[in-house]
Amino acid sequence: MAGILHAAPWAFLLLWGSGAVVGKIGLQHGSPWSFLLARSAMALALMWVMARFRPRWVAVQSGQVRLSITAGEVANAVLLQVVYQAAFFLALAGGLSPGTLAVILGLQPFVTCLAAGDRLDRWRFAALGLGLLGLVMVVWGTRDVDAQAGWAMVLGFAAMTALALGTAFQRRIGGDPLRSATLQSLVSTLVFGGVVAFTGWDAKLNAAFVLSVIWMAVAVSVVATLLLLVMINRQQASRVGILFYMVPVVTACLDYLVFGTTIGWLAVFGAVMVVMSLRLFAIGTR
């Protein structure tokens, strides 16, 4: 169990960082709503299977599991799996590049700290500022900053805000990570199902679309989400939030491998600054 928790941040970064790249591939073959519905429904089915055969790394102590569902849990499910996911994919579909979206999402640790009420000493404040500066340098170094539609930018900020608030609220709610993830998948499936019932199904069931949905459902919606919830339940929300500074670095590397996006020396230097910010943040928590 200790080994899994130690490796959880790095596994989370790789899986979560792949979301924008894989999502970009999937959106080339289907509408955002159809993609989101397929992802949520498959994730819900996988969560149900995992609930029947609970892995040890998502085990909970006696008394943490409860059957009742609170309004707060439903509201948080809407934040993390409906508002965040919808805004994220609609922003990409609207022309916002993954790099620009990564800069916006990089503001998430600041909002998480404020929403969670975590104290910011000088070390942690310096770490957050250094990480944000490094994040901007990474995206600028990939030459991925360009003019974007105003509404797509708004959607990007909506995604960031929903993720930050959801991360902070989940820390307060706590409880069973698998139960929380299953509830979130159920809520998102019902919401996106209703949207698709109104707008109609629009997707090509080719290999690219299907494989993208499978990866997003299994790797991101199930494994990465459970890792995120487990880490939130065991750490301060801001300590988990700082991991999101590393996500654009991972995304930039994957973007280069998949789409051939150039990574300049500025991006490399920015990545080093992000790593330094993580170290500085760790010093501030001692």
mmCIF file of C-alpha atoms in Angstrom:
data_model
loop_
_atom_site.group_PDB
_atom_site.id
_atom_site.type_symbol
_atom_site.label_atom_id
_atom_site.label_comp_id
_atom_site.label_asym_id
_atom_site.label_seq_id
_atom_site.Cartn_x
_atom_site.Cartn_y
_atom_site.Cartn_z
ATOM 1 C CA MET A 1 0.000 0.000 0.000
ATOM 2 C CA ALA A 2 2.815 2.423 0.910
ATOM 3 C CA GLY A 3 4.581 1.705 -2.384
ATOM 4 C CA ILE A 4 1.449 2.441 -4.385
ATOM 5 C CA LEU A 5 0.886 5.726 -2.548
ATOM 6 C CA HIS A 6 4.518 6.693 -3.192
ATOM 7 C CA ALA A 7 4.151 6.043 -6.923
ATOM 8 C CA ALA A 8 0.648 7.525 -7.137
ATOM 9 C CA PRO A 9 1.714 11.132 -7.986
ATOM 10 C CA TRP A 10 3.875 10.029 -10.919
ATOM 11 C CA ALA A 11 1.288 7.604 -12.268
ATOM 12 C CA PHE A 12 -1.349 10.313 -11.909
ATOM 13 C CA LEU A 13 0.777 12.820 -13.827
ATOM 14 C CA LEU A 14 1.335 10.473 -16.761
ATOM 15 C CA LEU A 15 -2.314 9.417 -17.005
ATOM 16 C CA TRP A 16 -3.859 12.832 -16.399
ATOM 17 C CA GLY A 17 -1.353 14.548 -18.679
ATOM 18 C CA SER A 18 -2.343 12.282 -21.549
ATOM 19 C CA GLY A 19 -5.969 13.438 -21.357
ATOM 20 C CA ALA A 20 -5.634 16.537 -23.547
ATOM 21 C CA VAL A 21 -3.701 14.693 -26.269
ATOM 22 C CA VAL A 22 -6.008 11.676 -26.360
ATOM 23 C CA GLY A 23 -9.053 13.924 -26.105
ATOM 24 C CA LYS A 24 -7.835 15.933 -29.085
ATOM 25 C CA ILE A 25 -7.649 12.724 -31.109
ATOM 26 C CA GLY A 26 -11.135 11.633 -30.077
ATOM 27 C CA LEU A 27 -12.728 14.998 -30.835
ATOM 28 C CA GLN A 28 -11.549 14.701 -34.434
ATOM 29 C CA HIS A 29 -14.053 11.862 -34.863
ATOM 30 C CA GLY A 30 -17.017 12.880 -32.703
ATOM 31 C CA SER A 31 -18.802 15.697 -30.898
ATOM 32 C CA PRO A 32 -17.765 16.627 -27.349
ATOM 33 C CA TRP A 33 -21.108 15.478 -25.912
ATOM 34 C CA SER A 34 -20.991 12.074 -27.591
ATOM 35 C CA PHE A 35 -17.398 11.593 -26.503
ATOM 36 C CA LEU A 36 -18.190 12.605 -22.922
ATOM 37 C CA LEU A 37 -21.203 10.275 -22.746
ATOM 38 C CA ALA A 38 -19.236 7.290 -24.036
ATOM 39 C CA ARG A 39 -16.380 8.013 -21.619
ATOM 40 C CA SER A 40 -18.672 8.441 -18.609
ATOM 41 C CA ALA A 41 -20.760 5.341 -19.345
ATOM 42 C CA MET A 42 -17.702 3.139 -19.754
ATOM 43 C CA ALA A 43 -16.134 4.589 -16.603
ATOM 44 C CA LEU A 44 -19.334 3.893 -14.660
ATOM 45 C CA ALA A 45 -19.340 0.265 -15.789
ATOM 46 C CA LEU A 46 -15.696 -0.119 -14.749
ATOM 47 C CA MET A 47 -16.381 1.516 -11.379
ATOM 48 C CA TRP A 48 -19.196 -0.973 -10.746
ATOM 49 C CA VAL A 49 -16.851 -3.874 -11.466
ATOM 50 C CA MET A 50 -14.190 -2.422 -9.172
ATOM 51 C CA ALA A 51 -16.794 -1.959 -6.440
ATOM 52 C CA ARG A 52 -17.490 -5.712 -6.616
ATOM 53 C CA PHE A 53 -13.789 -6.577 -6.474
ATOM 54 C CA ARG A 54 -12.314 -3.688 -4.506
ATOM 55 C CA PRO A 55 -8.534 -3.217 -5.026
ATOM 56 C CA ARG A 56 -6.428 -2.888 -1.879
ATOM 57 C CA TRP A 57 -5.140 0.558 -2.856
ATOM 58 C CA VAL A 58 -8.645 2.018 -2.647
ATOM 59 C CA ALA A 59 -9.519 0.230 0.578
ATOM 60 C CA VAL A 60 -11.039 2.327 3.351
ATOM 61 C CA GLN A 61 -11.238 2.056 7.077
ATOM 62 C CA SER A 62 -14.336 0.722 8.788
ATOM 63 C CA GLY A 63 -16.945 3.440 9.182
ATOM 64 C CA GLN A 64 -15.892 5.443 6.106
ATOM 65 C CA VAL A 65 -18.326 3.682 3.775
ATOM 66 C CA ARG A 66 -21.872 4.967 3.926
ATOM 67 C CA LEU A 67 -24.892 4.306 1.761
ATOM 68 C CA SER A 68 -26.607 7.692 1.938
ATOM 69 C CA ILE A 69 -25.804 10.343 -0.659
ATOM 70 C CA THR A 70 -25.572 13.974 0.416
ATOM 71 C CA ALA A 71 -26.342 17.055 -1.642
ATOM 72 C CA GLY A 72 -22.730 18.129 -1.225
ATOM 73 C CA GLU A 73 -21.465 14.938 -2.818
ATOM 74 C CA VAL A 74 -23.787 15.384 -5.786
ATOM 75 C CA ALA A 75 -22.750 19.027 -6.168
ATOM 76 C CA ASN A 76 -19.086 18.048 -6.068
ATOM 77 C CA ALA A 77 -19.720 15.331 -8.661
ATOM 78 C CA VAL A 78 -21.219 17.993 -10.906
ATOM 79 C CA LEU A 79 -18.137 20.172 -10.417
ATOM 80 C CA LEU A 80 -15.512 17.479 -11.053
ATOM 81 C CA GLN A 81 -17.158 15.302 -13.689
ATOM 82 C CA VAL A 82 -19.723 17.509 -15.434
ATOM 83 C CA VAL A 83 -18.652 21.155 -15.363
ATOM 84 C CA TYR A 84 -14.912 20.461 -15.501
ATOM 85 C CA GLN A 85 -15.086 17.753 -18.160
ATOM 86 C CA ALA A 86 -17.628 19.574 -20.312
ATOM 87 C CA ALA A 87 -15.785 22.890 -20.168
ATOM 88 C CA PHE A 88 -12.448 21.159 -20.842
ATOM 89 C CA PHE A 89 -13.595 19.339 -23.998
ATOM 90 C CA LEU A 90 -15.779 22.185 -25.270
ATOM 91 C CA ALA A 91 -12.789 24.522 -24.958
ATOM 92 C CA LEU A 92 -10.658 22.132 -27.025
ATOM 93 C CA ALA A 93 -13.440 21.688 -29.569
ATOM 94 C CA GLY A 94 -13.818 25.466 -29.755
ATOM 95 C CA GLY A 95 -10.219 25.936 -30.874
ATOM 96 C CA LEU A 96 -8.387 26.448 -27.597
ATOM 97 C CA SER A 97 -5.040 24.701 -27.945
ATOM 98 C CA PRO A 98 -3.986 22.150 -25.294
ATOM 99 C CA GLY A 99 -1.014 24.357 -24.391
ATOM 100 C CA THR A 100 -3.097 27.461 -23.776
ATOM 101 C CA LEU A 101 -5.606 25.425 -21.803
ATOM 102 C CA ALA A 102 -2.708 24.063 -19.758
ATOM 103 C CA VAL A 103 -1.691 27.608 -18.766
ATOM 104 C CA ILE A 104 -5.235 28.344 -17.591
ATOM 105 C CA LEU A 105 -5.448 25.094 -15.630
ATOM 106 C CA GLY A 106 -2.070 25.969 -14.116
ATOM 107 C CA LEU A 107 -3.849 28.597 -12.021
ATOM 108 C CA GLN A 108 -5.730 25.792 -10.276
ATOM 109 C CA PRO A 109 -3.337 25.386 -7.282
ATOM 110 C CA PHE A 110 -3.842 29.040 -6.309
ATOM 111 C CA VAL A 111 -7.628 28.730 -6.368
ATOM 112 C CA THR A 112 -7.449 25.372 -4.562
ATOM 113 C CA CYS A 113 -5.402 26.878 -1.733
ATOM 114 C CA LEU A 114 -7.895 29.707 -1.312
ATOM 115 C CA ALA A 115 -10.935 27.432 -1.480
ATOM 116 C CA ALA A 116 -9.473 24.868 0.927
ATOM 117 C CA GLY A 117 -8.328 27.496 3.425
ATOM 118 C CA ASP A 118 -4.751 26.138 3.468
ATOM 119 C CA ARG A 119 -2.125 28.414 4.988
ATOM 120 C CA LEU A 120 0.482 29.800 2.596
ATOM 121 C CA ASP A 121 3.850 30.493 4.210
ATOM 122 C CA ARG A 122 6.641 32.188 2.283
ATOM 123 C CA TRP A 123 8.068 28.917 0.953
ATOM 124 C CA ARG A 124 4.766 27.624 -0.368
ATOM 125 C CA PHE A 125 3.795 30.996 -1.834
ATOM 126 C CA ALA A 126 7.172 31.198 -3.582
ATOM 127 C CA ALA A 127 6.730 27.629 -4.856
ATOM 128 C CA LEU A 128 3.323 28.399 -6.353
ATOM 129 C CA GLY A 129 4.630 31.544 -8.043
ATOM 130 C CA LEU A 130 7.724 29.784 -9.387
ATOM 131 C CA GLY A 131 5.612 26.914 -10.680
ATOM 132 C CA LEU A 132 3.226 29.233 -12.492
ATOM 133 C CA LEU A 133 6.133 31.096 -14.109
ATOM 134 C CA GLY A 134 7.708 27.832 -15.205
ATOM 135 C CA LEU A 135 4.360 26.644 -16.537
ATOM 136 C CA VAL A 136 3.988 29.719 -18.734
ATOM 137 C CA MET A 137 7.526 29.203 -20.052
ATOM 138 C CA VAL A 138 6.764 25.563 -20.928
ATOM 139 C CA VAL A 139 3.721 26.468 -22.996
ATOM 140 C CA TRP A 140 5.374 29.492 -24.587
ATOM 141 C CA GLY A 141 8.376 27.344 -25.468
ATOM 142 C CA THR A 142 6.151 24.903 -27.346
ATOM 143 C CA ARG A 143 5.004 27.804 -29.561
ATOM 144 C CA ASP A 144 1.445 26.902 -28.685
ATOM 145 C CA VAL A 145 0.188 30.339 -27.651
ATOM 146 C CA ASP A 146 -1.986 31.952 -30.306
ATOM 147 C CA ALA A 147 -5.167 33.985 -30.685
ATOM 148 C CA GLN A 148 -8.156 32.112 -29.325
ATOM 149 C CA ALA A 149 -11.908 32.602 -29.373
ATOM 150 C CA GLY A 150 -13.097 34.513 -26.339
ATOM 151 C CA TRP A 151 -15.771 32.006 -25.354
ATOM 152 C CA ALA A 152 -13.274 29.144 -25.517
ATOM 153 C CA MET A 153 -11.053 31.041 -23.084
ATOM 154 C CA VAL A 154 -14.047 31.476 -20.778
ATOM 155 C CA LEU A 155 -14.663 27.730 -20.925
ATOM 156 C CA GLY A 156 -11.014 27.126 -20.039
ATOM 157 C CA PHE A 157 -11.326 29.293 -16.929
ATOM 158 C CA ALA A 158 -14.606 27.556 -16.058
ATOM 159 C CA ALA A 159 -12.826 24.198 -16.223
ATOM 160 C CA MET A 160 -10.020 25.460 -13.994
ATOM 161 C CA THR A 161 -12.422 26.904 -11.423
ATOM 162 C CA ALA A 162 -14.545 23.742 -11.302
ATOM 163 C CA LEU A 163 -11.470 21.549 -10.844
ATOM 164 C CA ALA A 164 -10.055 23.767 -8.101
ATOM 165 C CA LEU A 165 -13.309 23.990 -6.142
ATOM 166 C CA GLY A 166 -13.981 20.283 -6.595
ATOM 167 C CA THR A 167 -10.504 19.381 -5.337
ATOM 168 C CA ALA A 168 -10.940 21.548 -2.237
ATOM 169 C CA PHE A 169 -14.471 20.313 -1.488
ATOM 170 C CA GLN A 170 -13.507 16.670 -1.980
ATOM 171 C CA ARG A 171 -10.866 17.080 0.731
ATOM 172 C CA ARG A 172 -13.568 18.266 3.129
ATOM 173 C CA ILE A 173 -16.021 15.527 2.148
ATOM 174 C CA GLY A 174 -13.450 12.701 2.338
ATOM 175 C CA GLY A 175 -14.812 9.165 2.597
ATOM 176 C CA ASP A 176 -14.486 6.221 0.234
ATOM 177 C CA PRO A 177 -12.599 7.186 -2.973
ATOM 178 C CA LEU A 178 -14.204 4.398 -5.018
ATOM 179 C CA ARG A 179 -17.669 5.366 -3.843
ATOM 180 C CA SER A 180 -17.010 9.034 -4.701
ATOM 181 C CA ALA A 181 -15.668 8.178 -8.148
ATOM 182 C CA THR A 182 -18.618 5.877 -8.871
ATOM 183 C CA LEU A 183 -21.095 8.552 -7.851
ATOM 184 C CA GLN A 184 -19.316 11.108 -10.007
ATOM 185 C CA SER A 185 -19.391 8.782 -13.024
ATOM 186 C CA LEU A 186 -23.094 8.099 -12.459
ATOM 187 C CA VAL A 187 -23.959 11.787 -12.265
ATOM 188 C CA SER A 188 -21.924 12.627 -15.377
ATOM 189 C CA THR A 189 -23.453 9.725 -17.330
ATOM 190 C CA LEU A 190 -26.978 10.887 -16.499
ATOM 191 C CA VAL A 191 -26.221 14.513 -17.395
ATOM 192 C CA PHE A 192 -24.350 13.799 -20.631
ATOM 193 C CA GLY A 193 -26.933 11.170 -21.557
ATOM 194 C CA GLY A 194 -29.630 13.794 -21.258
ATOM 195 C CA VAL A 195 -27.658 16.208 -23.418
ATOM 196 C CA VAL A 196 -27.065 13.596 -26.141
ATOM 197 C CA ALA A 197 -30.738 12.603 -26.036
ATOM 198 C CA PHE A 198 -31.540 16.224 -26.854
ATOM 199 C CA THR A 199 -28.733 16.982 -29.353
ATOM 200 C CA GLY A 200 -28.385 13.515 -30.921
ATOM 201 C CA TRP A 201 -25.465 11.105 -31.174
ATOM 202 C CA ASP A 202 -22.669 12.420 -33.402
ATOM 203 C CA ALA A 203 -19.562 10.241 -33.590
ATOM 204 C CA LYS A 204 -17.792 7.921 -36.000
ATOM 205 C CA LEU A 205 -17.274 4.541 -34.359
ATOM 206 C CA ASN A 206 -13.831 4.043 -35.872
ATOM 207 C CA ALA A 207 -10.681 2.792 -34.173
ATOM 208 C CA ALA A 208 -9.428 6.265 -33.255
ATOM 209 C CA PHE A 209 -12.658 7.257 -31.518
ATOM 210 C CA VAL A 210 -13.163 3.939 -29.727
ATOM 211 C CA LEU A 211 -9.564 3.693 -28.514
ATOM 212 C CA SER A 212 -9.655 7.309 -27.336
ATOM 213 C CA VAL A 213 -12.829 6.644 -25.348
ATOM 214 C CA ILE A 214 -11.340 3.484 -23.821
ATOM 215 C CA TRP A 215 -8.164 5.293 -22.778
ATOM 216 C CA MET A 216 -10.041 8.241 -21.316
ATOM 217 C CA ALA A 217 -12.451 5.932 -19.469
ATOM 218 C CA VAL A 218 -9.919 3.446 -18.116
ATOM 219 C CA ALA A 219 -6.727 5.460 -17.659
ATOM 220 C CA VAL A 220 -8.092 8.928 -16.895
ATOM 221 C CA SER A 221 -11.667 8.610 -15.616
ATOM 222 C CA VAL A 222 -11.067 5.487 -13.498
ATOM 223 C CA VAL A 223 -7.408 5.018 -12.559
ATOM 224 C CA ALA A 224 -6.294 8.678 -12.525
ATOM 225 C CA THR A 225 -9.493 9.872 -10.823
ATOM 226 C CA LEU A 226 -9.195 7.224 -8.104
ATOM 227 C CA LEU A 227 -5.536 8.113 -7.583
ATOM 228 C CA LEU A 228 -6.523 11.776 -7.290
ATOM 229 C CA LEU A 229 -9.245 11.035 -4.727
ATOM 230 C CA VAL A 230 -6.938 8.766 -2.709
ATOM 231 C CA MET A 231 -4.239 11.459 -2.626
ATOM 232 C CA ILE A 232 -6.733 14.183 -1.696
ATOM 233 C CA ASN A 233 -8.062 12.098 1.192
ATOM 234 C CA ARG A 234 -4.531 11.621 2.563
ATOM 235 C CA GLN A 235 -2.972 15.021 1.908
ATOM 236 C CA GLN A 236 -3.795 18.730 1.979
ATOM 237 C CA ALA A 237 -5.634 19.895 -1.098
ATOM 238 C CA SER A 238 -2.893 22.354 -2.023
ATOM 239 C CA ARG A 239 -0.236 19.586 -1.893
ATOM 240 C CA VAL A 240 -2.243 17.657 -4.460
ATOM 241 C CA GLY A 241 -2.962 20.818 -6.432
ATOM 242 C CA ILE A 242 0.750 21.490 -6.944
ATOM 243 C CA LEU A 243 0.927 18.283 -9.000
ATOM 244 C CA PHE A 244 -1.140 19.975 -11.693
ATOM 245 C CA TYR A 245 1.848 22.206 -12.413
ATOM 246 C CA MET A 246 3.580 19.124 -13.799
ATOM 247 C CA VAL A 247 0.658 18.091 -16.014
ATOM 248 C CA PRO A 248 1.417 20.622 -18.809
ATOM 249 C CA VAL A 249 5.029 19.430 -18.853
ATOM 250 C CA VAL A 250 3.856 15.864 -19.409
ATOM 251 C CA THR A 251 1.284 17.045 -21.953
ATOM 252 C CA ALA A 252 3.928 18.983 -23.886
ATOM 253 C CA CYS A 253 6.145 15.899 -24.103
ATOM 254 C CA LEU A 254 3.268 13.693 -25.251
ATOM 255 C CA ASP A 255 2.166 16.376 -27.704
ATOM 256 C CA TYR A 256 5.637 16.294 -29.225
ATOM 257 C CA LEU A 257 5.651 12.494 -29.466
ATOM 258 C CA VAL A 258 2.149 12.231 -30.957
ATOM 259 C CA PHE A 259 1.725 15.412 -33.018
ATOM 260 C CA GLY A 260 5.339 16.505 -33.451
ATOM 261 C CA THR A 261 4.924 19.820 -31.619
ATOM 262 C CA THR A 262 8.349 21.415 -31.225
ATOM 263 C CA ILE A 263 9.753 21.825 -27.715
ATOM 264 C CA GLY A 264 12.266 24.675 -27.415
ATOM 265 C CA TRP A 265 14.926 25.355 -24.807
ATOM 266 C CA LEU A 266 12.603 27.824 -23.111
ATOM 267 C CA ALA A 267 10.160 24.986 -22.505
ATOM 268 C CA VAL A 268 12.931 22.794 -21.119
ATOM 269 C CA PHE A 269 14.039 25.549 -18.740
ATOM 270 C CA GLY A 270 10.434 26.070 -17.696
ATOM 271 C CA ALA A 271 10.095 22.369 -16.956
ATOM 272 C CA VAL A 272 13.135 22.585 -14.664
ATOM 273 C CA MET A 273 11.513 25.506 -12.857
ATOM 274 C CA VAL A 274 8.350 23.459 -12.362
ATOM 275 C CA VAL A 275 10.359 20.635 -10.800
ATOM 276 C CA MET A 276 12.117 23.171 -8.560
ATOM 277 C CA SER A 277 8.740 24.531 -7.461
ATOM 278 C CA LEU A 278 7.679 21.056 -6.370
ATOM 279 C CA ARG A 279 10.842 20.726 -4.288
ATOM 280 C CA LEU A 280 10.353 24.183 -2.792
ATOM 281 C CA PHE A 281 6.751 23.375 -1.932
ATOM 282 C CA ALA A 282 7.852 20.183 -0.190
ATOM 283 C CA ILE A 283 10.303 22.195 1.939
ATOM 284 C CA GLY A 284 7.462 24.496 2.951
ATOM 285 C CA THR A 285 5.395 21.586 4.283
ATOM 286 C CA ARG A 286 8.045 20.352 6.710
#
